[in-house]
Amino acid sequence: MKKAISITSLNYSYPDGTKALDDVNIEVEQGEKIVIMGPNGAGKTTLFLHLNGIIRSDDGNVKIFGSSIGDMKVEDRIKEVGVVFAEPDDQLFMSTVYDDVAFGPLNMGLSEEEVGRRVKKALATVGLEGFEERVPHHMSFGQKKKAALAAVLSMEPRVLILDEPTANLDPKSKADLIRVINDLNRNEGVTTVIAMHDVNALADLADRVYVLNRTIVAEGTPRDIFSDPVLVKENNLDAPDLFKFFKIMRCFGADCSQTPMSIDESVTVMTKMIESLEGELYLTVDENTHSLVNEIIASYRH
Amino acid sequence: MKKAISITSLNYSYPDGTKALDDVNIEVEQGEKIVIMGPNGAGKTTLFLHLNGIIRSDDGNVKIFGSSIGDMKVEDRIKEVGVVFAEPDDQLFMSTVYDDVAFGPLNMGLSEEEVGRRVKKALATVGLEGFEERVPHHMSFGQKKKAALAAVLSMEPRVLILDEPTANLDPKSKADLIRVINDLNRNEGVTTVIAMHDVNALADLADRVYVLNRTIVAEGTPRDIFSDPVLVKENNLDAPDLFKFFKIMRCFGADCSQTPMSIDESVTVMTKMIESLEGELYLTVDENTHSLVNEIIASYRH
Amino acid sequence: MKYPEIDKYAELDSVIHRFDPRAKIITFTLLIFSFVFIENLGVAFLTLLFSFFILLLSKIPLGFMFDRMKPGLIFVFPFLVIMPFAVEGNVLFSIYGLNITYEGVYYGILVFVRAATSIMFALTMLGTTKMDVTMKSLYSLKVPAPLVQTLMFSYRYVFVFIDEFISMWTAMTSKGFKLKANKHSLSVVGNIVGMLLVRSCERAERVHHSMSSKGYTGESRTIVKFKMQMTDYCLVAFLVGIALIFKMYEMSLL
Amino acid sequence: MHIPDSFIPMGQAIVYWVIALPFVFMSLKWARKELDDMKIPILAALAAGIFAIQALNIPIGMGTSGHMVGAVLVSIIFGSPFAGVLVLTLVLLVQGFVFGDGGITTMGANIFNMGVVSGFVGYYLFAALKSKVDIKAAAFVGAWIGLLVSALVCSVEMAIAGTFPLVAGLATMGLYHLIIGIIGEGLITAIVITAIEKSRPDLLDSSVTKAKGVRA
């Protein structure tokens, strides 16, 4: 099967000559959930602008489902890849939510009924039913974030790119958005590529992680990435608190085979571990425990 | 001793009549670290604008170290309270970092040498030595956040207010900023009031938490607040992952007296718990464990 | 600074609100053009009364409307004071050697009344239609699409920029800045304006990215659905008729 | 300088429309050629930005204040007076038709004064000076004189309309704008150009940056 995204040796320099992307290689299977992490200013936004052909690379090194994105017609391109940028005010440029969400479908040349159906569906997906006539400027930040997502969903893209979807949101709005993204991935098979800094929320959104710092520094499951403290520190990252805590648990004698990253995972890991020990887990403190613990904490500390 | 901040029955309505703050009462001791939490649009920014007298309340219900902020002269006011807003681009408008950081001291009418000394010190505090001649506009987001903080620190305020200081930052920059804020609090006795959504980073920055949702909904230590799932859910909040995990640990038989919120705390709690049990902690799974665990998880889930 | 939100009461229901937006724009503009050039003071007063009558019909709260009219009228007011002295003609009386002329007083009041009439009409027109509907009617009136779209975006981003501006200003005042006529203030204002323009351009760049990623290629497509009803035609006929009557009445007075 | 409705008789108002429209038309053509599909967002953003900037009242001293017009500034940034005409036209359209601040029948005259006269006079003065003096000084003189000339033209129009006597108008409008023009328009424009040059030199037309030997 064709890869959803395949980027091969992509280079890009800003007009002033600064290198923004240096030999970037990324491969994403259909239906995967990818998170891209990296320090502020690592080139994430530039990479995303390549992914939907806004910045065009002439050598066909960005392929979506096998076709070079630079060679696609606009109408086809927006059916394949939708990008939700970080700042919602930049993406809601029309005077009503309806017009904003209808903007993409109208450019695709769809019929008025089809546009109406898609706007309705997209707004329902993000939980903004009844917001059609609202003026974006008067909405809360969380609502704007959802509307900006709806304005991309209405094009029904097969690949969804999101830049910092949860930044600045209160925990409830954040949980809402994560749920919407995961539902799209699970129920509609949408491939998702997300840039985010919040390592504690990452586990829910990533099958696999790429660490980008001008070039791809590392790739692997979240577990692979976070298990390497040197990699984590060198790229200004951090590991989730629970992940670090389970590494610490080992020093107390908890021999878990896996290190969980989310609450749900940690319950599973605990249960498995206790059950494999015939129902009883002993945690102890010995003379080495604290030096081992401090070592782990120090290895991740910036 | 006089309270650093004392707000009594503060009300505020927007010009269009919408109530933004409704009978808000807050008391902060000198040297305390306060975090204000609440959903998007709960009135945090409006409250902060009252705290440094930009919005003036006529009845003297906002007092800083005993004096009504509305009655103070501007020069005195900015010596008492400094506000760092969320968006660094709104706060850096001069063509060099030096000019931006010198802006406040110049308005205070200080001598040139004193201004120079303060700029140097403020930049050193945030770790931007040597950035004097840089153009703020060209800096990374993390650097801008630090420069915006320096531009307030140069006024050497006794109370420091920060709106979302860690939002959108990569984990390293976030850790840097948290360290700077805590050093200021510890070494210079600066009282800090911080609005933030990131519950996982909260423990480091809060002695006490106020939950604001137009009015003060709750007040207490982070532990008090997060222990109340109803309160947490009703105000669109969440509890830190480690906190939730230790609540779950109880279902496995870990009888910890305290529920930690940060990695460091969790190590202390674990050690104490094991030591109080004469060096051995038994964790088990019984028929009730899972229903209890699920109950806890569900109680916090949005 | 307060938001100049003129369509705050566009959701009310009245004859004027229900008036087809395209017909409304054309008719009201026509009325403004014909009333603004009336030369007879008596007729001008009648048109002012008429515009007030239309305003009453629209059910828009008068307080809101007068508040919105204030800036425009304050701008015109000085001329009401100056013209009696400035325009030459029959001297009514003199103060400290300055002559107040009949023509000056007449013309000053005339200009003021006409300005008030046109402002009231314009505000009633804009206040009874939601801004996006006004813009869409411009499309369907065949105003060039790029122009309408630019206007629409300007409208959308004026608020964003005013917000940005207020945020920057707030940050400055919270650092003790006071706007004075001195070198420091001037250089700060220059930098603020520069920053605002740079940010406008950068915002435009990002808006353009998000438009392109939604398939925008420079063509604008919008759904516009309006249908003229019988009542709309009647209203057009009524308003245009009134304008004609005023015009003819004025001519009969000459 | 913004002429409200009812200050100019119908015949004259139409004359100004007839003079202004070709300039607006030419500026649209300029935009189509120079700005490709970025034109709508960039012009809209600039119009909104200038609108916000015009709302800022700058104290001049002695209790009076003024605000920027901005036509020369925009013209210098884009390297063409048509940019000033177009952005000012948009600002006036927004003021008149979106916020209802009047000036619908007199819009032709206002476009002519504030966009065409100040844009062209200011820009070409700037262009002529920039090789002789430094950019800041050229921008200062261009913006200041551009504003002053358009104020004088405005008072002539008012005199023709019979709204305001010629000599008194020229004297008061001229003197007022001579003074507020130095600060509100001239100095600010110069500082703004320098500020943009520092933060985003690539936004400035290449002729501005080249003149100083700076490359974006």
Coordinates of C-alpha atoms in Angstrom, one line a residue, chain B residues 58 101 149 155 158 160 187 218 231 234 238 270 281:
Chain B
D58 CA -13.0 53.5 42.6
V101 CA 13.9 46.3 28.9
L149 CA 9.7 39.0 31.6
M155 CA 11.2 47.7 37.3
R158 CA 7.6 43.4 44.7
L160 CA 5.0 39.8 40.0
N187 CA 15.9 34.7 46.7
A218 CA -12.5 27.8 45.5
L231 CA -14.9 21.2 41.6
E234 CA -17.2 22.0 37.0
D238 CA -8.0 18.6 35.4
M270 CA 6.9 6.8 48.2
L281 CA 5.0 -1.9 50.8

